[in-house]
CSV table of C-alpha atoms in Angstrom, one decimal:
chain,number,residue,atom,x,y,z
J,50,UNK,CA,-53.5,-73.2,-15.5
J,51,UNK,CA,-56.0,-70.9,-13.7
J,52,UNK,CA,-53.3,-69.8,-11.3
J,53,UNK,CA,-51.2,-68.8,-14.3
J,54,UNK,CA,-54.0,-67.0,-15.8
J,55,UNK,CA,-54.9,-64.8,-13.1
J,56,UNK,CA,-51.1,-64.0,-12.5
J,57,UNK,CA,-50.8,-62.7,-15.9
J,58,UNK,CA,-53.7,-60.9,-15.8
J,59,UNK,CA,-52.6,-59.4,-12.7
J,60,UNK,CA,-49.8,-58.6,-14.3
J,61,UNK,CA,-51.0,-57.0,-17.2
J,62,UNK,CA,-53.3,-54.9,-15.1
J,63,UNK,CA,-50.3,-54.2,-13.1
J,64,UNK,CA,-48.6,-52.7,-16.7
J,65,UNK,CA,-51.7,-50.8,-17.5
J,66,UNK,CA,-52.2,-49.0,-14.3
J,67,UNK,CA,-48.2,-48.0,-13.9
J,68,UNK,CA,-48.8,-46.7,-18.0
J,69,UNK,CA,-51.8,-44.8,-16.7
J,70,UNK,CA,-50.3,-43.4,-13.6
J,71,UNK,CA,-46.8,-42.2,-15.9
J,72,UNK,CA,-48.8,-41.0,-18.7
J,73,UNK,CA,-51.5,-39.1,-16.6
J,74,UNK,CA,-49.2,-37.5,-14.3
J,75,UNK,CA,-47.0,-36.6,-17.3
J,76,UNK,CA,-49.7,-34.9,-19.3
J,77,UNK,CA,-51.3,-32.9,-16.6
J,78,UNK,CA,-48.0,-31.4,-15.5
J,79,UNK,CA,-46.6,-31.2,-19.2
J,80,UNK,CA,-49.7,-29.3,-20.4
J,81,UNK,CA,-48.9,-26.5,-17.6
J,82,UNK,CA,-45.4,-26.4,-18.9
J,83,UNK,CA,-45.9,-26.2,-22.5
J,84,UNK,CA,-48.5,-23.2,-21.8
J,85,UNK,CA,-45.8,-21.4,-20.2
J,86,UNK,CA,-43.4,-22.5,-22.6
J,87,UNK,CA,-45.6,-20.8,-25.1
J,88,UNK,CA,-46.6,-17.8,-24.0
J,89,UNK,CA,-43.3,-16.6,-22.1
J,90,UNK,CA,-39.7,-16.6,-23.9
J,91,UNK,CA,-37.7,-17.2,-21.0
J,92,UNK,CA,-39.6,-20.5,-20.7
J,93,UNK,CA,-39.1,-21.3,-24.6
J,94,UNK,CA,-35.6,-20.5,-24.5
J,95,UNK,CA,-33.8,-20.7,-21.0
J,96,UNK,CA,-35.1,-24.3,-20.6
J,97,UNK,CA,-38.2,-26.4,-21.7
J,98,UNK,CA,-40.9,-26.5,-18.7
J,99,UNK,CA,-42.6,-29.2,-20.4
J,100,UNK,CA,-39.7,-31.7,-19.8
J,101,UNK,CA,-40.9,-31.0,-16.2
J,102,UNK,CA,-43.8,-33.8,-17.5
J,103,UNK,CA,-41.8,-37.0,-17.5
J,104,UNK,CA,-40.0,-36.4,-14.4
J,105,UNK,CA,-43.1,-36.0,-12.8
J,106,UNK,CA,-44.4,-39.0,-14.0
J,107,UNK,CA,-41.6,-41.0,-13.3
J,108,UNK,CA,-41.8,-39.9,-9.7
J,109,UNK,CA,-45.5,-40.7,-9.1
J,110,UNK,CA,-44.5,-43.9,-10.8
J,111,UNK,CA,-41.6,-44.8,-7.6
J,112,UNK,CA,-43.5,-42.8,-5.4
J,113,UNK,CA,-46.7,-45.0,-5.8
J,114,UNK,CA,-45.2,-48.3,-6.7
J,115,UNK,CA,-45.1,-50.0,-3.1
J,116,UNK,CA,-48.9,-48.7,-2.7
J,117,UNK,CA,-50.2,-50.1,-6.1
J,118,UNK,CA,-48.1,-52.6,-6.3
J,119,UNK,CA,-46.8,-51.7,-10.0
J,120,UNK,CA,-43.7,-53.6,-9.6
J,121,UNK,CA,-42.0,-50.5,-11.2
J,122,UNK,CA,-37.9,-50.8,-11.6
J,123,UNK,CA,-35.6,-47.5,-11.4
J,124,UNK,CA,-32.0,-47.8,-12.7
J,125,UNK,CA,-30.8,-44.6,-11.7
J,126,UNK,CA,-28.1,-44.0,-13.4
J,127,UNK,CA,-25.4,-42.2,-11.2
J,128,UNK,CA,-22.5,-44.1,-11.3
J,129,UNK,CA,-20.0,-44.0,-13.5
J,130,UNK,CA,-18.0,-46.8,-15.0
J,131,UNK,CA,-15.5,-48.0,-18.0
J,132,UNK,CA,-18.8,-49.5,-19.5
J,133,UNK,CA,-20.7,-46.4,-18.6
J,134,UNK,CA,-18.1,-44.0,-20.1
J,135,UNK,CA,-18.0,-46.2,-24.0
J,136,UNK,CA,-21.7,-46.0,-24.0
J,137,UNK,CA,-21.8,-42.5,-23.7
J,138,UNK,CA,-19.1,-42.3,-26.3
J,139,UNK,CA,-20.9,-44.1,-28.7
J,140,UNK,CA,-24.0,-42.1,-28.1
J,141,UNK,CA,-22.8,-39.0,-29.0
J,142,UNK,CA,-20.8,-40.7,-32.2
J,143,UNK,CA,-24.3,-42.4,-32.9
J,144,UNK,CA,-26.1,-39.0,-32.8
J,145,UNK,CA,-23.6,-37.4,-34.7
J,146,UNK,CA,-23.8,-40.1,-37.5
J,147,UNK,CA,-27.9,-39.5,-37.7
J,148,UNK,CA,-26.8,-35.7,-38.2
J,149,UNK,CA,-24.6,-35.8,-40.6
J,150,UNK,CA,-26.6,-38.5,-42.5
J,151,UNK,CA,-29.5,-36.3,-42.9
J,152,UNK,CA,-27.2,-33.6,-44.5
J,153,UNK,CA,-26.2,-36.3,-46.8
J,154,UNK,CA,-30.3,-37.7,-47.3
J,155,UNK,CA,-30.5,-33.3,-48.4
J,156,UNK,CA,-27.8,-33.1,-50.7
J,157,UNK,CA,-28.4,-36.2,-52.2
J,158,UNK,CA,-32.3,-35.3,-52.4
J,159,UNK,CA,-31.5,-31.7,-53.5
J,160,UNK,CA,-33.6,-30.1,-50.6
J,161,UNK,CA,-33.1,-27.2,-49.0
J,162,UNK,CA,-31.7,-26.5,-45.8
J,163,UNK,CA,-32.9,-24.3,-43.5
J,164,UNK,CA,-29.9,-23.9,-41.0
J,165,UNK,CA,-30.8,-21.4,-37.9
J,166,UNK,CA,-28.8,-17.9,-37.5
J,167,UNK,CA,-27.9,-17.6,-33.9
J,168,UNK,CA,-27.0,-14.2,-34.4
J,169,UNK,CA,-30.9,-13.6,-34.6
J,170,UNK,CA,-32.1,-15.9,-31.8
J,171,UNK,CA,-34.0,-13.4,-29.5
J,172,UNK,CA,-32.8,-15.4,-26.1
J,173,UNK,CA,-33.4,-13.0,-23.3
J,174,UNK,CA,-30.0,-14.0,-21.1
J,175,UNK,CA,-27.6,-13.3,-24.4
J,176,UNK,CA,-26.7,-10.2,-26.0
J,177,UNK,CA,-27.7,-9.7,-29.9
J,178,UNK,CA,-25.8,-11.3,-32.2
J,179,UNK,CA,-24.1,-12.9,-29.4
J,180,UNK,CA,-23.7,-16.5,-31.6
J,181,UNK,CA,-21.4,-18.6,-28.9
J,182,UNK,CA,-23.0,-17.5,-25.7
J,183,UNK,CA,-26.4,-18.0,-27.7
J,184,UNK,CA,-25.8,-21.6,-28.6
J,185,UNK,CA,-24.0,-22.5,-25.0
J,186,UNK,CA,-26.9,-21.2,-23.2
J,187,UNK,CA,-29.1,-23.1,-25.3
J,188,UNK,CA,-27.0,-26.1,-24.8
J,189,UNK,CA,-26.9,-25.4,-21.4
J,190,UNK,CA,-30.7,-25.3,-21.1
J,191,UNK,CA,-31.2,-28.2,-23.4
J,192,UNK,CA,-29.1,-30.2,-21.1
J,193,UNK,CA,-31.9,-29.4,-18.3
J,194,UNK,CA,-35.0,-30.5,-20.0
J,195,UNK,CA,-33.1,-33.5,-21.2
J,196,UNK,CA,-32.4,-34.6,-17.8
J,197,UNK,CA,-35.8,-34.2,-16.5
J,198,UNK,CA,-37.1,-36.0,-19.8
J,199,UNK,CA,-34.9,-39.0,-19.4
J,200,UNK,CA,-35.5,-39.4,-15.6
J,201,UNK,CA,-39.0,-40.8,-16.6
J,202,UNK,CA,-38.5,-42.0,-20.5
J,203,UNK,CA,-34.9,-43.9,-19.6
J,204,UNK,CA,-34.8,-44.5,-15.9
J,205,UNK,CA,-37.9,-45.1,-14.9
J,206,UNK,CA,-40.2,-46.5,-17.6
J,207,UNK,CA,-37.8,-48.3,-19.8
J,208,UNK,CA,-36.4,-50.7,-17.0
J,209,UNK,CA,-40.1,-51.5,-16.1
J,210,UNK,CA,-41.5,-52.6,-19.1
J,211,UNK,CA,-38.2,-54.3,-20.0
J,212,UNK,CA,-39.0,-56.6,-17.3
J,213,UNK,CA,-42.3,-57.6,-18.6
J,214,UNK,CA,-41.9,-57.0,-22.2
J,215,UNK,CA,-39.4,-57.7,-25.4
J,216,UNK,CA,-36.8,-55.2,-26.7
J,217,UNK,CA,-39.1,-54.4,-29.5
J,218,UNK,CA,-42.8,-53.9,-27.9
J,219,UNK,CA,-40.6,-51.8,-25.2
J,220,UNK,CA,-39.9,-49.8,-27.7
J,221,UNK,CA,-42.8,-49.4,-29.2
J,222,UNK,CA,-44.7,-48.2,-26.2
J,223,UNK,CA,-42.2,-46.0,-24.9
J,224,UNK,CA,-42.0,-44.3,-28.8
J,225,UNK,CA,-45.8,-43.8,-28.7
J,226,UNK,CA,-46.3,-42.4,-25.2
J,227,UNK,CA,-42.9,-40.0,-26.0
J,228,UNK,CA,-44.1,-39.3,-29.8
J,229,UNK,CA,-47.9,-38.3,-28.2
J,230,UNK,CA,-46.3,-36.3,-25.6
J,231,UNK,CA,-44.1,-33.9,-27.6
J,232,UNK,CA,-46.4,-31.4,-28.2
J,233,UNK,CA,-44.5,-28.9,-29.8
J,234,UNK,CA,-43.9,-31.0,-32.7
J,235,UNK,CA,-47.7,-31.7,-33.0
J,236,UNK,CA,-48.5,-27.7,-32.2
J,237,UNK,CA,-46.0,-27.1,-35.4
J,238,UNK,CA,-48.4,-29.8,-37.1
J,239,UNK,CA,-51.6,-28.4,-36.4
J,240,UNK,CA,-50.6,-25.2,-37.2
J,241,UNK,CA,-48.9,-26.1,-40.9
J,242,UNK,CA,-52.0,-28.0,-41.0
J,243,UNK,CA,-54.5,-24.6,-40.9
J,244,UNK,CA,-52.3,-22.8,-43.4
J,245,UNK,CA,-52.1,-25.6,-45.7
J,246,UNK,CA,-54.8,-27.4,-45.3
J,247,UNK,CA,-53.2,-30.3,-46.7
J,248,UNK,CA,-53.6,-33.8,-45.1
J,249,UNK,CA,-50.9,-36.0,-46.4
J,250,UNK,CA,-48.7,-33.4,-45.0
J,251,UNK,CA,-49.9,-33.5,-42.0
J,252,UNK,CA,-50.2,-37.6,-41.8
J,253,UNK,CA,-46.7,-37.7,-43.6
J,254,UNK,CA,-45.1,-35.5,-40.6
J,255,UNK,CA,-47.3,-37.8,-38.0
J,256,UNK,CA,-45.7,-41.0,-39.2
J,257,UNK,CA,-42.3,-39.8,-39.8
J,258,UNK,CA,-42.6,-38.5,-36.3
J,259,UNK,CA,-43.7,-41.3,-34.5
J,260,UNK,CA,-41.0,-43.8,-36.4
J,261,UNK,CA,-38.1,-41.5,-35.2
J,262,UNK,CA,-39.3,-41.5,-31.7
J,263,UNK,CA,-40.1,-45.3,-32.0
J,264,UNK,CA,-36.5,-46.1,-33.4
J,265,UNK,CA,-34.7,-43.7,-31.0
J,266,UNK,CA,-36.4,-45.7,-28.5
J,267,UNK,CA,-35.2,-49.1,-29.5
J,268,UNK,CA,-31.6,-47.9,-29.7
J,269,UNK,CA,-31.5,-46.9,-26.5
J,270,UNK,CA,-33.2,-50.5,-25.4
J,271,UNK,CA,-30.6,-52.4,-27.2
J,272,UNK,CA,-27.8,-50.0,-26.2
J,273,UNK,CA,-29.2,-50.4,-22.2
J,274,UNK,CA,-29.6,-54.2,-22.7
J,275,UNK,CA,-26.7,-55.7,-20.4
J,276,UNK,CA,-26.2,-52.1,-18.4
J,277,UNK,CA,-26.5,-52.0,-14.5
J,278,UNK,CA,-26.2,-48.4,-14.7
J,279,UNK,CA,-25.7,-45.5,-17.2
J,280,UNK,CA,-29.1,-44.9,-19.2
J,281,UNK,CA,-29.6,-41.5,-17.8
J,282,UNK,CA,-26.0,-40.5,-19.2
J,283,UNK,CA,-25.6,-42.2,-22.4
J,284,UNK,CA,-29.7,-41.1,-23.4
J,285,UNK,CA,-28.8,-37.6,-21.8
J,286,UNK,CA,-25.4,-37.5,-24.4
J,287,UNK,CA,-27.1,-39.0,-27.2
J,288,UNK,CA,-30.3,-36.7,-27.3
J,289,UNK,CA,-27.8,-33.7,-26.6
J,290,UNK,CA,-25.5,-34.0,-29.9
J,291,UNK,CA,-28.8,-34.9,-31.5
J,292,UNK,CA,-30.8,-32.1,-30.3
J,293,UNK,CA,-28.2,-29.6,-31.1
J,294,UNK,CA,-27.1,-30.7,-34.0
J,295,UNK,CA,-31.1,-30.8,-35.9
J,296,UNK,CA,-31.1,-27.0,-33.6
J,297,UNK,CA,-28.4,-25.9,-36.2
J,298,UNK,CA,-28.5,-27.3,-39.5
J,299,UNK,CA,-32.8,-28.5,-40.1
J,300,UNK,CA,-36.2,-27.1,-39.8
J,301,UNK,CA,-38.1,-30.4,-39.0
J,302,UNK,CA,-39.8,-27.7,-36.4
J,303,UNK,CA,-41.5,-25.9,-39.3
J,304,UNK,CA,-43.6,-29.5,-39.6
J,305,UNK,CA,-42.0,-30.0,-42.9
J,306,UNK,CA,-42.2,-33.8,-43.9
J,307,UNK,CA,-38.6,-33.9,-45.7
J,308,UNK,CA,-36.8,-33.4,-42.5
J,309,UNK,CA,-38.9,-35.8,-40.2
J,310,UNK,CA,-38.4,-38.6,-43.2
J,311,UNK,CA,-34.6,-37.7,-43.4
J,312,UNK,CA,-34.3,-38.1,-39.5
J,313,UNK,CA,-36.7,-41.0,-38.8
J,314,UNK,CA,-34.4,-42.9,-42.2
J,315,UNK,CA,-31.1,-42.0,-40.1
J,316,UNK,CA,-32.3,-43.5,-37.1
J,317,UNK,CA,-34.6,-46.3,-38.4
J,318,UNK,CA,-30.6,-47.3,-40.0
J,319,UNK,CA,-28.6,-46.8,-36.7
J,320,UNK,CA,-31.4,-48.7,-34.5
J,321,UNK,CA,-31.4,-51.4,-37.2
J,322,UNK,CA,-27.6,-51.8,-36.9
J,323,UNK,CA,-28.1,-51.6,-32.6
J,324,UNK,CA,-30.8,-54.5,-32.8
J,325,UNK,CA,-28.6,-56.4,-34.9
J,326,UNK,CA,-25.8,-56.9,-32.5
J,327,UNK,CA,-28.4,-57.5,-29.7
J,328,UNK,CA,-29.9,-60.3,-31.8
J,329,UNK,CA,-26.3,-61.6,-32.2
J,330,UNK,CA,-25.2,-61.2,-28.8
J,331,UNK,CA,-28.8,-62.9,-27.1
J,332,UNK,CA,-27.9,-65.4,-29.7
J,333,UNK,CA,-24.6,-66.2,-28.4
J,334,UNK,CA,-25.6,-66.1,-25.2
J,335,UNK,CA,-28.1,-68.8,-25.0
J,336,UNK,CA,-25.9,-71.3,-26.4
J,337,UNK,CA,-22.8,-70.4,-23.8
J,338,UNK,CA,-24.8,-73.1,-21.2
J,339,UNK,CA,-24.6,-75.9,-23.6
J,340,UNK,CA,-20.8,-74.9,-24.5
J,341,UNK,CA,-19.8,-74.7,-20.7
J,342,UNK,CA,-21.8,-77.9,-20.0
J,343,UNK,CA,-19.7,-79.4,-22.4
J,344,UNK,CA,-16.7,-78.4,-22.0
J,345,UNK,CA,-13.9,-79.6,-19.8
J,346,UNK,CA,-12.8,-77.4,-16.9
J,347,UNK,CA,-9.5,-78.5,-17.5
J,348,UNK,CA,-9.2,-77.7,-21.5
J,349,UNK,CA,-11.9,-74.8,-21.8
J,350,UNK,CA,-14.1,-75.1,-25.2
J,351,UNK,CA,-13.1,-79.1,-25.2
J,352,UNK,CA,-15.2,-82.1,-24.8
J,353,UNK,CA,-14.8,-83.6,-21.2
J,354,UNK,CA,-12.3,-86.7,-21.9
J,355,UNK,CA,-14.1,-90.4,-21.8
J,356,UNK,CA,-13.4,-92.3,-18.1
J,357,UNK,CA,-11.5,-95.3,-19.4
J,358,UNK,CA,-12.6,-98.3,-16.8
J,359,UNK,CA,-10.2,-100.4,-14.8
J,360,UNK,CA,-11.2,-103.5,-15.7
């Protein structure tokens, strides 16, 4: 019993320290990039520096994990599959069904929607008024920052707490550290915050916020569950569509709570729907052994007939 004690404490120090390395390394790096990001337009629009965070952190993560011991896990991501290619598939269906659903949360709510007018984005590599090489080259950029995000959300730190942890503390952990780390959600916040001065905005934003992170995250657990390979590109495809489409059509930017409710409501629904199939497959699995224990090799699903004796 003592020797199973110390191993999970071991263990569980193990966790914290890879947590504190990932989060640490992503911080210090992100908080460079976001300062750029605010201060210089070809870093806000050509491509988010602060996605630089994540990748960094996922790479001090591998880089140290031999030395630390922090029995980290990579699943890369690369290849490319029949599996791979559905996944990605339903991703972007997925994130086009939480879009849509929030314009249907607005109309039935009666808000207001605030969509963008490319024509007057100022991005510094399009003409004015330029709308399609405007929203490609945001696309384009988005793309970037996504891959460097999900390098260290989806590759790096998801695998290595699924190991350790359930599908739904995985989550949670992952939507906290990537909820507390998108700072330009909690500078849009802050900022709403000093004009209005009002706290239950501010707190409704917050936990809105945090359950859309939080839910996103669980989808992609569930969706990665029996996947050798693919969560870059199906996380990648997923945040993409979803990124453009709330780019286009909402303002959950301006730190409005309507939006981040409609969103986190949209996704709390499709991550409910993902878990439930996960439950139902883990399900089925465990009691496969008994059925194949059971059954006869010769007439699969039977009983095994009774040896009748000679005598």
């Amino acid at each position: 019993m003592d020797g199973q004690h110390v191993r999970g404490v071991g263990v569980k120090q193990r966790i914290g320290l890879m947590l504190a390395v990932f989060s640490v390394v992503t911080a210090v790096v992100s908080a460079v990039g976001f300062w750029l990001h605010a201060r210089f337009a070809i870093a806000y629009w050509v491509v988010d520096l602060g996605s630089l965070g994540p990748f960094a952190g996922g790479l001090a993560v591998l880089m140290l994990n031999r030395r630390l011991n922090l029995g980290a896990r990579w699943v890369p991501g690369l290849g490319f599959n029949v599996q791979v290619v559905r996944r990605v598939v339903l991703a972007v269906a997925i994130a086009l069904a939480i879009v849509l659903s929030c314009v249907q949360f607005y109309t039935f709510f009666r808000w207001r929607m605030k969509p963008i007018e490319l024509p007057l984005v100022p991005h510094p590599l399009a003409l004015p008024g330029d709308s399609l090489t405007i929203l490609v080259l945001v696309g384009v950029g988005m793309t970037i920052g996504l891959i460097l995000q999900e390098f260290g959300f989806r590759t790096v730190l998801q695998p290595s707490l699924r190991e350790r942890y359930s599908v739904l503390t995985t989550s949670v952990i992952i939507g906290l550290i990537w909820g507390t780390w998108s700072w330009p959600a909690w500078q849009a916040a802050l900022d709403r915050f000093g004009r209005t001065g009002s706290v239950l905005v501010l707190l409704l934003f917050l936990v809105f916020h945090y359950a859309m992170t939080i839910t996103v995250s669980l989808l992609f657990v569930t969706m990665h569950s029996n996947m050798r390979t693919g969560h870059w590109a199906s996380a990648v495809a997923f945040r993409l569509v979803y990124g453009l489409g709330f780019f286009l059509i909402l303002d959950e930017e301006q730190a409005m709570w309507q939006p981040m409710f409609a969103i986190s409501l949209a996704c709390a629904l499709a991550a409910g729907v993902s878990f439930y199939y996960y439950r139902r497959a883990a399900l089925a699995e465990r009691g496969r052994p008994a059925r194949d224990k059971n059954a006869d090799p010769a007439e699969p699903g039977g009983v095994p007939p009774r040896v009748r004796s000679n005598s």
